[in-house]
CSV table of C-alpha atoms in Angstrom, one decimal:
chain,number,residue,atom,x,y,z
A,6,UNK,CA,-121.3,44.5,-153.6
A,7,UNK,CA,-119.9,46.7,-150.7
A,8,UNK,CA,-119.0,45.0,-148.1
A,9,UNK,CA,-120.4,46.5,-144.6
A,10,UNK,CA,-118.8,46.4,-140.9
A,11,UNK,CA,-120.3,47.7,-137.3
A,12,UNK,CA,-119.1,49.1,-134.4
A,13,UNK,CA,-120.3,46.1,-132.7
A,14,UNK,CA,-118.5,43.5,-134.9
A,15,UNK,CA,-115.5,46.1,-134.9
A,16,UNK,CA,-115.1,45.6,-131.5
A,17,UNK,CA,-115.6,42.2,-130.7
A,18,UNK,CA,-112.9,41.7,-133.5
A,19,UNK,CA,-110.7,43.5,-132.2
A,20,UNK,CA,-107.4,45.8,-133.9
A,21,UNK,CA,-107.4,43.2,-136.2
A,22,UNK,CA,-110.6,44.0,-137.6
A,23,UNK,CA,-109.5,47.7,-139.1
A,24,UNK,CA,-106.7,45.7,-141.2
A,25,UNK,CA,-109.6,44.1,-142.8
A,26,UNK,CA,-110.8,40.7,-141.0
A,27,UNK,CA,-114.4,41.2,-139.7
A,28,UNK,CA,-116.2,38.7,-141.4
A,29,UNK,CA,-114.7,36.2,-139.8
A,30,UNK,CA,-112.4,35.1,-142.6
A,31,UNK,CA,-110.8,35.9,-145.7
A,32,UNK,CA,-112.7,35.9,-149.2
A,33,UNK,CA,-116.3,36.1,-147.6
A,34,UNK,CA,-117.8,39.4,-149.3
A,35,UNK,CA,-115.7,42.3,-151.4
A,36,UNK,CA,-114.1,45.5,-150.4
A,37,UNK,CA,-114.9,48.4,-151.7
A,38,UNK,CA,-111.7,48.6,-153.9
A,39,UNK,CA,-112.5,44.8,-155.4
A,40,UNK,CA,-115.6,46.3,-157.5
A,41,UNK,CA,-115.6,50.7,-157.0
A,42,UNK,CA,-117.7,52.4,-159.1
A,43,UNK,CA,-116.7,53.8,-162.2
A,44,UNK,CA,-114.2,56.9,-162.4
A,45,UNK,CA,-113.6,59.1,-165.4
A,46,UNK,CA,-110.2,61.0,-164.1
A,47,UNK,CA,-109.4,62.8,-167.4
A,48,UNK,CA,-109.3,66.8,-166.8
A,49,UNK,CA,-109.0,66.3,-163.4
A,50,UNK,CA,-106.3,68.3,-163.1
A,51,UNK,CA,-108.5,71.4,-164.3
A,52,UNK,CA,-109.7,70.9,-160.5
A,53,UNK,CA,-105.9,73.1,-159.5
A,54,UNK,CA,-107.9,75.8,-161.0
A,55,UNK,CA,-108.1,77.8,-157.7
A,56,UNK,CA,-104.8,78.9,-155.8
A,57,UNK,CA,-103.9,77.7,-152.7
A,58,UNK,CA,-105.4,80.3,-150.1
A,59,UNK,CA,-101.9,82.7,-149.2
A,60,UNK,CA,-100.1,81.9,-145.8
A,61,UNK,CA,-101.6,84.3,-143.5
A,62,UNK,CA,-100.0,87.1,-141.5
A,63,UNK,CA,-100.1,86.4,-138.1
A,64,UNK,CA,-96.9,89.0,-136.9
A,65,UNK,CA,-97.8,92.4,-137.7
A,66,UNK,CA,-94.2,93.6,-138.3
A,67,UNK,CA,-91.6,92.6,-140.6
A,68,UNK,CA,-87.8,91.6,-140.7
A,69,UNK,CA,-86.0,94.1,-141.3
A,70,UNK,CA,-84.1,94.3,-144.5
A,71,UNK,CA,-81.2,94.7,-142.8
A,72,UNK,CA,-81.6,91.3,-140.5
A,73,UNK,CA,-82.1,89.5,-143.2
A,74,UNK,CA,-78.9,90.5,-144.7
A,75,UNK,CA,-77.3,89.0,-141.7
A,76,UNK,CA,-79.1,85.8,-142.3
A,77,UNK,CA,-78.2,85.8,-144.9
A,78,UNK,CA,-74.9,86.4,-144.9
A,79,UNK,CA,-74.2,83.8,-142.0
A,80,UNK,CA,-74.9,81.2,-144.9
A,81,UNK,CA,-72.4,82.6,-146.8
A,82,UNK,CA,-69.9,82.4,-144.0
A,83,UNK,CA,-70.6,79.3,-142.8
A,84,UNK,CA,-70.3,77.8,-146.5
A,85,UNK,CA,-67.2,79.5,-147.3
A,86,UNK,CA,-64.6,76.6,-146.1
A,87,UNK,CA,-65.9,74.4,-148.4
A,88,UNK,CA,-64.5,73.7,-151.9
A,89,UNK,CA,-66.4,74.0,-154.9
A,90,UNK,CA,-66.6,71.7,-156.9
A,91,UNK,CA,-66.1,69.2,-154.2
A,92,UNK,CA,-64.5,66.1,-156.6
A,93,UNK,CA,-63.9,62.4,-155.2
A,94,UNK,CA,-60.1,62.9,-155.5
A,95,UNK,CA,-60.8,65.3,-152.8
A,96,UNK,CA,-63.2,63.4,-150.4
A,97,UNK,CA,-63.0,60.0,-151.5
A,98,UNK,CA,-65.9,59.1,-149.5
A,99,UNK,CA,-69.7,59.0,-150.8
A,100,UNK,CA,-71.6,59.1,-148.6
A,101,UNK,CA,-69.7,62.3,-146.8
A,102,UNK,CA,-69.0,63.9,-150.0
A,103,UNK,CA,-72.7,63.6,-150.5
A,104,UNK,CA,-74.1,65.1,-147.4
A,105,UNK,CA,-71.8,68.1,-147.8
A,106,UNK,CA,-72.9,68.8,-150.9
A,107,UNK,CA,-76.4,68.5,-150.3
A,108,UNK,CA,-75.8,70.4,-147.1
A,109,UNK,CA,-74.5,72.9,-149.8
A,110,UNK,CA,-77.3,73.3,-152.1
A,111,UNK,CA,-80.4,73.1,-149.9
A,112,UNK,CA,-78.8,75.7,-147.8
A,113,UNK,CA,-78.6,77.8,-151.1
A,114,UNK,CA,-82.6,76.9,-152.2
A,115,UNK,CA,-83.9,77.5,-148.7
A,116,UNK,CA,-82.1,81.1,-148.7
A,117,UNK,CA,-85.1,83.6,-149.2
A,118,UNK,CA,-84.2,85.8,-151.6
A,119,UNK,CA,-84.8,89.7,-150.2
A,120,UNK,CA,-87.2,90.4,-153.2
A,121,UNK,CA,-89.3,87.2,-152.0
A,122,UNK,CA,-92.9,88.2,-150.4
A,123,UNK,CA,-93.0,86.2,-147.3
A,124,UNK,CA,-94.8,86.2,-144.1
A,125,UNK,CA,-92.3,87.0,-141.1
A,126,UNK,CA,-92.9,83.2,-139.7
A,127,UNK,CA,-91.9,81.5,-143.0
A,128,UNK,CA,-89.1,84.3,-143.8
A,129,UNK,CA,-87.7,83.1,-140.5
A,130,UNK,CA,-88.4,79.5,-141.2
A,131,UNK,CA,-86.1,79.5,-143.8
A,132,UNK,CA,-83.8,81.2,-142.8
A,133,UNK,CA,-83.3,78.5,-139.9
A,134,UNK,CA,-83.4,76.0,-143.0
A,135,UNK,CA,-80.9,77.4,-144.5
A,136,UNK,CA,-78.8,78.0,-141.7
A,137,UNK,CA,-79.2,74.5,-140.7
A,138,UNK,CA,-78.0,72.8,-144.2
A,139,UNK,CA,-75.2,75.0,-144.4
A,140,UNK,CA,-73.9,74.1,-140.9
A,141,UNK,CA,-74.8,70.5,-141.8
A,142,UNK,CA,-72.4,70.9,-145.0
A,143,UNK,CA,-69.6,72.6,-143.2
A,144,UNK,CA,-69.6,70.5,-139.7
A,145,UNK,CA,-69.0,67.6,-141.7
A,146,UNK,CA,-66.6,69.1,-144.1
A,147,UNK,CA,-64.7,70.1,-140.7
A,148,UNK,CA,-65.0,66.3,-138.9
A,149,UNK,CA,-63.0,64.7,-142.0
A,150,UNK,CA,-60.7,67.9,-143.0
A,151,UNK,CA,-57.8,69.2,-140.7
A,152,UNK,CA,-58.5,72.7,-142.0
A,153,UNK,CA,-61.7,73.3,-139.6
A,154,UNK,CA,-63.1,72.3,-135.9
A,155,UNK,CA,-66.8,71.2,-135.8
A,156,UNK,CA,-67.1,72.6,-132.6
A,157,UNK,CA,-66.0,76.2,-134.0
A,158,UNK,CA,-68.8,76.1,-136.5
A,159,UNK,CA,-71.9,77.0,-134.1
A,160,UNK,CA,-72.3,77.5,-130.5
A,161,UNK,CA,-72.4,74.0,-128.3
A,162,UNK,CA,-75.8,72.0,-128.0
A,163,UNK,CA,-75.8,72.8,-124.2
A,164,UNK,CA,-75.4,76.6,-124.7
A,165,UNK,CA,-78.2,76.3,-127.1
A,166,UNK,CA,-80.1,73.8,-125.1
A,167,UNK,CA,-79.9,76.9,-121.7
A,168,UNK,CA,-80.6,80.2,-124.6
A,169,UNK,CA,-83.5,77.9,-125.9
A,170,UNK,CA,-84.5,77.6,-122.0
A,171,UNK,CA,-83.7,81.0,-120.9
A,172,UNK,CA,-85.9,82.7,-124.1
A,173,UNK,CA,-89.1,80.5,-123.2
A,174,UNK,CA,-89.2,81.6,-120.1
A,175,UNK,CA,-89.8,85.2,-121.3
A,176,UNK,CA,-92.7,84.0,-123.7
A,177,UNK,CA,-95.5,85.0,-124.4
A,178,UNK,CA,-94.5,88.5,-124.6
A,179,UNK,CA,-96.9,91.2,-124.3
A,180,UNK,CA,-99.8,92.0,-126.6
A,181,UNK,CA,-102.4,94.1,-128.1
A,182,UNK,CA,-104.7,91.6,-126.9
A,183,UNK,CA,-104.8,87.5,-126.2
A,184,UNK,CA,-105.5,86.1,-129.1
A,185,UNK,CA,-103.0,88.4,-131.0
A,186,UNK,CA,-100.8,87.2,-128.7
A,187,UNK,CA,-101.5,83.4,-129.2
A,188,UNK,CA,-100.6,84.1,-133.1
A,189,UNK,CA,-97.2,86.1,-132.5
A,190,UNK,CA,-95.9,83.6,-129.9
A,191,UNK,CA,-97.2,80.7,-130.6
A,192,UNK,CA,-95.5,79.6,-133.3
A,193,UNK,CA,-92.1,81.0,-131.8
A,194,UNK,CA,-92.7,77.9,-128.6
A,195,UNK,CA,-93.5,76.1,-131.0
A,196,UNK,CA,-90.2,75.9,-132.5
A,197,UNK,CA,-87.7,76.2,-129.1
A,198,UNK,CA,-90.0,74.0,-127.0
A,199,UNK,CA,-89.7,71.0,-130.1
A,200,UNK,CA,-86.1,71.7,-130.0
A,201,UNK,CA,-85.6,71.4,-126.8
A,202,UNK,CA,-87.6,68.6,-126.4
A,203,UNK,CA,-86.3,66.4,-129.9
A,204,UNK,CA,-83.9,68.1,-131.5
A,205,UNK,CA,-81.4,68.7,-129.1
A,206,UNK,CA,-81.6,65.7,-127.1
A,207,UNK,CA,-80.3,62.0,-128.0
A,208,UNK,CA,-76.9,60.4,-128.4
A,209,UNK,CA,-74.1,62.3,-126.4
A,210,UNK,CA,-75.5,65.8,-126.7
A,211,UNK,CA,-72.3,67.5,-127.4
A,212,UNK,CA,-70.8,68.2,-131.2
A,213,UNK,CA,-67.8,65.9,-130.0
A,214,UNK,CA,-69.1,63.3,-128.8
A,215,UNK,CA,-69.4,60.9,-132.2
A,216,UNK,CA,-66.9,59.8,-133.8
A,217,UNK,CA,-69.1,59.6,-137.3
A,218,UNK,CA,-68.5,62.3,-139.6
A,219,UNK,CA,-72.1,62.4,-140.5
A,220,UNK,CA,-73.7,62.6,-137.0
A,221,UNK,CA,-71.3,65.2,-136.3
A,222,UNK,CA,-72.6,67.5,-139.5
A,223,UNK,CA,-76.2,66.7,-138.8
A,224,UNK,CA,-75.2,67.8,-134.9
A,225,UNK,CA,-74.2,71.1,-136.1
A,226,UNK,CA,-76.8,71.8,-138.1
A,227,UNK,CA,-79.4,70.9,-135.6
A,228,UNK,CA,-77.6,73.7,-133.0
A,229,UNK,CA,-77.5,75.8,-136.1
A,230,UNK,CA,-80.9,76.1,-136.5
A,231,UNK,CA,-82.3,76.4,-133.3
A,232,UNK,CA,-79.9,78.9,-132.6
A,233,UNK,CA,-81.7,80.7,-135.7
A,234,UNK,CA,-85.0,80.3,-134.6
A,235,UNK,CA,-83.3,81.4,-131.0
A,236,UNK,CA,-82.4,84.9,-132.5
A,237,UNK,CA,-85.1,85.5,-134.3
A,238,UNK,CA,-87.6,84.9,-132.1
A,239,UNK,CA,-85.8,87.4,-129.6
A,240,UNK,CA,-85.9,89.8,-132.4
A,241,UNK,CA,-89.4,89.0,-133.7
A,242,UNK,CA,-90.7,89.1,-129.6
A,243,UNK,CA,-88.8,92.6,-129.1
A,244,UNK,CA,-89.9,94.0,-132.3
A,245,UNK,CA,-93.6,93.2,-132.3
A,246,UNK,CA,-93.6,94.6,-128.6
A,247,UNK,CA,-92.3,97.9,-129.7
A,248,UNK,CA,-94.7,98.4,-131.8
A,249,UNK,CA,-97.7,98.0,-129.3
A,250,UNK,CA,-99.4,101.3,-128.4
A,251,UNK,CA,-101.3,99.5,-125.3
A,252,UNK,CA,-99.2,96.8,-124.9
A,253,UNK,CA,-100.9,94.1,-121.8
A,254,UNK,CA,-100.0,90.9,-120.6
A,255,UNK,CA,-101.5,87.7,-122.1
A,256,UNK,CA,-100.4,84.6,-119.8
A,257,UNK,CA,-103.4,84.4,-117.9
A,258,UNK,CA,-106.3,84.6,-120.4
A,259,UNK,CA,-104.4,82.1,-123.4
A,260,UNK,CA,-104.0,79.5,-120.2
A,261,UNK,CA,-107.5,79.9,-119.3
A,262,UNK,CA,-108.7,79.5,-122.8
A,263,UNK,CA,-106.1,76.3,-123.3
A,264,UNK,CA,-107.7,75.0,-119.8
A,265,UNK,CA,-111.7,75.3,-121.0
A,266,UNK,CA,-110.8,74.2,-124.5
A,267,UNK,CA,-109.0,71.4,-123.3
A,268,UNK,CA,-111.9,70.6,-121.0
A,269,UNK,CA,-113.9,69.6,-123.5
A,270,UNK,CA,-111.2,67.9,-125.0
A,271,UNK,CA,-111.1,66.3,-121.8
A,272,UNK,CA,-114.8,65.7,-121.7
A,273,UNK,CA,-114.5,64.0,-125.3
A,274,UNK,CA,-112.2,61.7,-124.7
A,275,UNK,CA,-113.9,59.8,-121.5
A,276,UNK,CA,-116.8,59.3,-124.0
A,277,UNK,CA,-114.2,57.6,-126.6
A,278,UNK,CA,-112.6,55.8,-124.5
A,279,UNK,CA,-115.8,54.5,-121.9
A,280,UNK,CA,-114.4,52.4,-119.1
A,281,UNK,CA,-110.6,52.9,-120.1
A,282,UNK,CA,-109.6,56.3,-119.1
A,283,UNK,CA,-106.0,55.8,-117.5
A,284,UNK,CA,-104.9,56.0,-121.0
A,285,UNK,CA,-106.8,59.0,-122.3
A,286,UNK,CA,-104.5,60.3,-125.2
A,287,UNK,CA,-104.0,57.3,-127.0
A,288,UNK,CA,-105.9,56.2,-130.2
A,289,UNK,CA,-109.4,54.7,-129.2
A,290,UNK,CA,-109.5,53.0,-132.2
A,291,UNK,CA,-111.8,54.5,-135.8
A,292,UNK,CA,-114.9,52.5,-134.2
A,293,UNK,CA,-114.8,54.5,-131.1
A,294,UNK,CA,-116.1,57.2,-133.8
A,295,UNK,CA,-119.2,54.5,-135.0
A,296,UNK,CA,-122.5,53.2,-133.6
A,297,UNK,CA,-124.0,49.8,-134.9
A,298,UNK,CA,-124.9,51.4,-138.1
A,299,UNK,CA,-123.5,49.6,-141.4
A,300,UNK,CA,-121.0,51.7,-142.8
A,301,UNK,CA,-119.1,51.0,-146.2
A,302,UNK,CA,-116.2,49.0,-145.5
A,303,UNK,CA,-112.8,49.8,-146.8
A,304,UNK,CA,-114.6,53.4,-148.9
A,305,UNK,CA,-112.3,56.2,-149.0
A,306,UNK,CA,-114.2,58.0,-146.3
A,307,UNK,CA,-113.6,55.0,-144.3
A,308,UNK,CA,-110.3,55.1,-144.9
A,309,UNK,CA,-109.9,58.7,-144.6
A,310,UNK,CA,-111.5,58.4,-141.3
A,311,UNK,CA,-108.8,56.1,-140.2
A,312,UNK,CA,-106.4,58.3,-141.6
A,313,UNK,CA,-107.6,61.4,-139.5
A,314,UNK,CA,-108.1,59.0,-136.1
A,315,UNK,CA,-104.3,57.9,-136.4
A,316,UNK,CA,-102.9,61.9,-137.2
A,317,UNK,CA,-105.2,63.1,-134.6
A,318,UNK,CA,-104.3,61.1,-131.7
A,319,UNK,CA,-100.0,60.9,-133.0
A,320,UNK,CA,-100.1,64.5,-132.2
A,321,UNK,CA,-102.7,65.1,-129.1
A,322,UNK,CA,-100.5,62.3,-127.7
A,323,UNK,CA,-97.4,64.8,-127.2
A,324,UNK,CA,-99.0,68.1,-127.6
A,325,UNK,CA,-99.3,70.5,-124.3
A,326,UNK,CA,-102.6,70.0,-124.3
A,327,UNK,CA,-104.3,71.0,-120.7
A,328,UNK,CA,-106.0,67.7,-120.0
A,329,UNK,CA,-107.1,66.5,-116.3
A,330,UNK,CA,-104.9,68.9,-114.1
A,331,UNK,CA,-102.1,69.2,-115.9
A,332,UNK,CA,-101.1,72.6,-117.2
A,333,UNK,CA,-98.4,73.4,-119.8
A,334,UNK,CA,-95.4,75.2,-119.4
A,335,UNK,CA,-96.0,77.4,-122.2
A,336,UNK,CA,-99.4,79.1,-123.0
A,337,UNK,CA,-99.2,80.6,-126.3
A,338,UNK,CA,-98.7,77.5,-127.8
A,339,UNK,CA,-101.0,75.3,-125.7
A,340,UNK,CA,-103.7,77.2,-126.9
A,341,UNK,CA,-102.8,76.8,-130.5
A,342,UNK,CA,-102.5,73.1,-130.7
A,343,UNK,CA,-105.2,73.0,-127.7
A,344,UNK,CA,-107.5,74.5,-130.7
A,345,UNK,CA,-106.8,72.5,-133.6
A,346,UNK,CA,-107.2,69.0,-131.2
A,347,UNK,CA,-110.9,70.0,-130.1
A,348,UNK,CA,-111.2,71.0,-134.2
A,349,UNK,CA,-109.9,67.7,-135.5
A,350,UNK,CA,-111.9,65.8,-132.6
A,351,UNK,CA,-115.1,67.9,-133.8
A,352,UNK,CA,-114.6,66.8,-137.4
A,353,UNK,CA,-113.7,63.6,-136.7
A,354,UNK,CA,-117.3,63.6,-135.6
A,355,UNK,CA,-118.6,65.1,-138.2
A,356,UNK,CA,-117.2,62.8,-140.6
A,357,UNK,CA,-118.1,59.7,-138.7
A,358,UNK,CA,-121.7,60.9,-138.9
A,359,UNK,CA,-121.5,61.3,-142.5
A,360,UNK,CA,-120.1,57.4,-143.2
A,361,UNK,CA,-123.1,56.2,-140.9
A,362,UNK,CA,-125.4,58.1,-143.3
A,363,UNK,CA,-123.6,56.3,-145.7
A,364,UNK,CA,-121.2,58.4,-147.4
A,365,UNK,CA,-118.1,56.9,-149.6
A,366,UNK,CA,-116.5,59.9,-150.4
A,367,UNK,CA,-116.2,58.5,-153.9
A,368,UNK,CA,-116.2,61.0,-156.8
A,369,UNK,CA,-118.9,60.9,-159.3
A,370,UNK,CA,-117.0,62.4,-162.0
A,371,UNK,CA,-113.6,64.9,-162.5
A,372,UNK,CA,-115.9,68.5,-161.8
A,373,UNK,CA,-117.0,67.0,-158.3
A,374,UNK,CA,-113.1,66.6,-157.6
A,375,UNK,CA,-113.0,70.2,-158.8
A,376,UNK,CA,-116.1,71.2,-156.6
A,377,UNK,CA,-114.5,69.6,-153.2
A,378,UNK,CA,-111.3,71.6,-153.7
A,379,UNK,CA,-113.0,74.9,-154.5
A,380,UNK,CA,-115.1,74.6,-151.2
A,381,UNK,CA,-111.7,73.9,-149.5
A,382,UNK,CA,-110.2,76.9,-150.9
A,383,UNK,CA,-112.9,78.8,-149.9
A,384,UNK,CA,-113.2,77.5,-146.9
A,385,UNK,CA,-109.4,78.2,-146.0
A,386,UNK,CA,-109.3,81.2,-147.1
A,387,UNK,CA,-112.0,83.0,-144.9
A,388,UNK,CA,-110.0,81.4,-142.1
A,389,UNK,CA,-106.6,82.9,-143.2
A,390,UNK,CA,-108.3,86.4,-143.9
A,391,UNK,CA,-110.1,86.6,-140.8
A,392,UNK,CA,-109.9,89.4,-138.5
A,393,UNK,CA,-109.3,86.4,-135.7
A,394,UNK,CA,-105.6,86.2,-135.1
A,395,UNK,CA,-106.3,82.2,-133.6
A,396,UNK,CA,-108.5,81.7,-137.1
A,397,UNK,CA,-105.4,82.7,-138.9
A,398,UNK,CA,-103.6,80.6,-137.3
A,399,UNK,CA,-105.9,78.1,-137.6
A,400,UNK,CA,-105.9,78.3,-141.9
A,401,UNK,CA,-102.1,78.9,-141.7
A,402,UNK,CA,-102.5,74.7,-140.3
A,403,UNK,CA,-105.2,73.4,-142.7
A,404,UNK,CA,-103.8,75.0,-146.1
A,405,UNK,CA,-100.8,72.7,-145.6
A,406,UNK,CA,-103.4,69.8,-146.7
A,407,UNK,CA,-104.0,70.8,-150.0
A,408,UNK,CA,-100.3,69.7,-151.3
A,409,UNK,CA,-100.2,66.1,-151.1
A,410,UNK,CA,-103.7,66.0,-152.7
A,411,UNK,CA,-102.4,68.3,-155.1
A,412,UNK,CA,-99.2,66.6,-156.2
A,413,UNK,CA,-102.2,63.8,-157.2
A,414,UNK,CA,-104.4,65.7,-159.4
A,415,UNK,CA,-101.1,67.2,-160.9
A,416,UNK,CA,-100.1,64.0,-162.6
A,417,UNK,CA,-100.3,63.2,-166.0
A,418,UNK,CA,-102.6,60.8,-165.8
A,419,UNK,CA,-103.9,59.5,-162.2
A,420,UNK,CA,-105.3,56.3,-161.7
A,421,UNK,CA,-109.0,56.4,-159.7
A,422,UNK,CA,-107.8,55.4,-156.2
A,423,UNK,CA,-105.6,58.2,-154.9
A,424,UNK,CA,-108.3,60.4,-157.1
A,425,UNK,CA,-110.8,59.4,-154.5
A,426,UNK,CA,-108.5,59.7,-151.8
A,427,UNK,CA,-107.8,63.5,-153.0
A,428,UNK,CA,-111.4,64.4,-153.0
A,429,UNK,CA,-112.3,62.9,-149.8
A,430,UNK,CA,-109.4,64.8,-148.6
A,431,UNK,CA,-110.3,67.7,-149.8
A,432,UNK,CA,-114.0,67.3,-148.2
A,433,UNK,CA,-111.3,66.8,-144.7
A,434,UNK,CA,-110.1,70.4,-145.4
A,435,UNK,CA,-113.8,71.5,-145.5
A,436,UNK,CA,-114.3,70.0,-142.3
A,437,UNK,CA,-111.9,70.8,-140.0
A,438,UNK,CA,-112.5,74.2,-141.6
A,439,UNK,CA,-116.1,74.5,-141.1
A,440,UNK,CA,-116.0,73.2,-136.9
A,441,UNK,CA,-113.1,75.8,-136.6
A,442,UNK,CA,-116.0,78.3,-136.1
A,443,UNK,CA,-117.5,76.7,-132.8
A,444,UNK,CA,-114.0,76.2,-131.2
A,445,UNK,CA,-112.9,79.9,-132.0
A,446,UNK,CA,-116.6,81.0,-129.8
A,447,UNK,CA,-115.5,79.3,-126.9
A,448,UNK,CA,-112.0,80.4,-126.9
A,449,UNK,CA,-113.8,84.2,-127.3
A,450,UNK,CA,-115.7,82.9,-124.4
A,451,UNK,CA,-113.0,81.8,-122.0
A,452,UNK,CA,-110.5,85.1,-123.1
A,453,UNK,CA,-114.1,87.5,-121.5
A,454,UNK,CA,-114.5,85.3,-118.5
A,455,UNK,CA,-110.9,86.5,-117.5
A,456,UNK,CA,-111.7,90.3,-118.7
């Protein structure tokens, strides 16, 4: 028998009640894993049937074959100090030896071949991958070799640190029109303003300043690649504004789409949190999401449901979202991430309506498996062919969920459990999918009310 929980007991248990202590004490009833139904996985791999939607365009212009070769051949410059093969008589040490020539070799896999079709975003990506390992490999070849200088590999973290500054202050650029401009820039913030605000921060800040080998690589690849993503999204932001016939400026609209977006958000959260609104980002806890309605204890929609709470809240806790009266520094990409929040708060709700109706999530057989993913796919993939530059955006973010789930149905034999968990993840794609719609409206709302 399935063992049932309420808000009400949830509560008045406390955090201890989601690890699995509502009744009081141990033993009393079964989980839902103790007794599940019955699950025939064999074939379910025949659910990988449909192809993950494609990454979606979201720049309209590509990278030149010619700045790719550079790219490229950076990586080859930057590895060139370094012997191959790298024996043990030569670098006695491991662990060193090891991150160099890992260093090596991801640098080499990363590298985007210039026959490989790739969407401008993940051609730059890896290029700053790439970049990145290599320095790794060679600033710690250089911090245990006399024959190099760590801090003649890349540029220093605080020159990197002010061009990182100095180019998001001219973002967004211009653009044929906001929402355009959300997808071109967005991800481009993205990748300084993370830098800025993890990558290049911690210990002594400088490529000097530790006396470990190791730190010292890792140092120097972290400068590398944000000085990567620094010059290409200079190159990207120049290029894509050249090629505007009526370019206009987008600051004002994305911010006043990020503020009424995040309004809701905003409005949301007061209802989650009731009383206790000094803390309004943090995690309210999965029964904020339930009424007094039995639901399925310990079910995989339960437990995806948890899952999704956790995720949700990690991320809206740090993201510029426009909350109360603050405003973020950079619009383009508080609009993105302003959007997915109010779409992952949305199906949050829609999911904790379906586990008070009583939904498990649990699989009947291996061709419902099959049927959640196609629906996912499909789902997806109307979001990363849109016409919507923010609903491209939006499946570029989802479509990332299909390969843990995947990686599951892909083994040889898969026991029921993660099974489950696969399909009810797959139903989570469908979701956060399907309340993408409403969100995208009242961002098309808020971009008129500006004109």
């Amino acid at each position: 028998m399935t063992r049932r929980v309420t808000r009400r007991g949830a509560l008045a248990a406390g955090a201890l009640a989601l690890a699995g202590c509502l009744d009081g004490g141990r033993g009393r009833g079964q989980r839902f894993w103790d007794d599940p139904p019955s699950l025939d996985t064999d074939g379910v791999s025949r659910a990988l049937a449909a192809p993950v939607p494609d990454r979606p365009r979201l720049v309209p212009v590509s990278i030149e074959p010619a700045v790719s070769a550079a790219f490229a051949e950076r990586v080859d410059r930057l590895l060139e100090p370094i012997p191959a093969p790298l024996p043990a008589e030569t670098l006695p040490n491991g662990a060193i030896r090891e991150q160099i020539a890992a260093g090596r070799d991801e640098a080499r896999a990363a590298l985007p071949a210039p026959e490989e079709s790739l969407v401008p975003i993940r051609r730059a990506e890896r290029f700053a991958a790439a970049r990145g390992h290599a320095a790794t490999a060679v600033g710690t070849w250089a911090a245990v070799t006399t024959e190099g200088d760590p801090e003649e590999v890349t540029a220093g973290v605080g020159t990197v640190r002010h061009r990182t500054a100095e180019t998001l202050e001219t973002l967004p650029g211009e653009a044929s029109d906001p929402l355009a401009g959300a997808a071109v820039y967005g991800p481009i913030e993205r990748w300084l303003d993370t830098a800025r605000r993890r990558d290049l921060v911690g210990g002594s800040g400088e490529i000097a300043g530790s006396a470990n080998p190791l730190r010292t690589g890792e140092t120097v690849g972290e400068a590398e690649r944000v000085q990567s993503h620094v010059e290409i999204g200079r190159y990207l932001r120049n290029r894509y504004e050249r090629s505007l016939s009526e370019p206009r400026s987008v600051d004002a609209p994305l911010r006043e789409a990020a503020e009424r977006v995040g309004a809701a958000i905003g409005d949301r959260l007061r209802e989650l949190h009731g009383d206790d609104t000094d803390r309004l980002r943090q995690n309210p806890g999965t029964e904020a999401f339930l009424d007094d309605r039995p639901v399925p204890r310990d079910a995989p929609s339960v437990s995806l449901l948890s899952g999704a709470v956790y995720r949700t809240f990690d991320e809206l806790r740090f993201d510029p979202i426009p909350v109360d009266d603050w405003t973020p520094d950079h619009p383009a990409t508080a609009l993105t991430r302003t959007a997915l929040a109010r779409v992952r708060l949305r199906a949050l709700d829609a999911l904790a309506a379906r586990i008070e109706e009583g939904e498990t999530m649990f699989p009947t057989d291996a061709a419902a498996v099959g049927g959640a993913r196609d629906d996912a796919t499909e789902a997806v993939e109307k979001l990363a062919t849109s016409a919507n530059p923010l609903a491209r955006w939006l499946g570029a973010q989802f479509r990332s969920l299909f390969a843990e789930h995947d990686a599951v149905l892909a083994e040889g034999d898969p026991e029921a459990r993660p099974v489950a968990e696969a399909f009810a993840g797959y139903q989570w794609i469908g979701l956060v999918a399907d309340e993408a719609g409403p969100v995208l409206s009242s961002v098309n709302d808020a971009i008129d009310s500006v004109g």
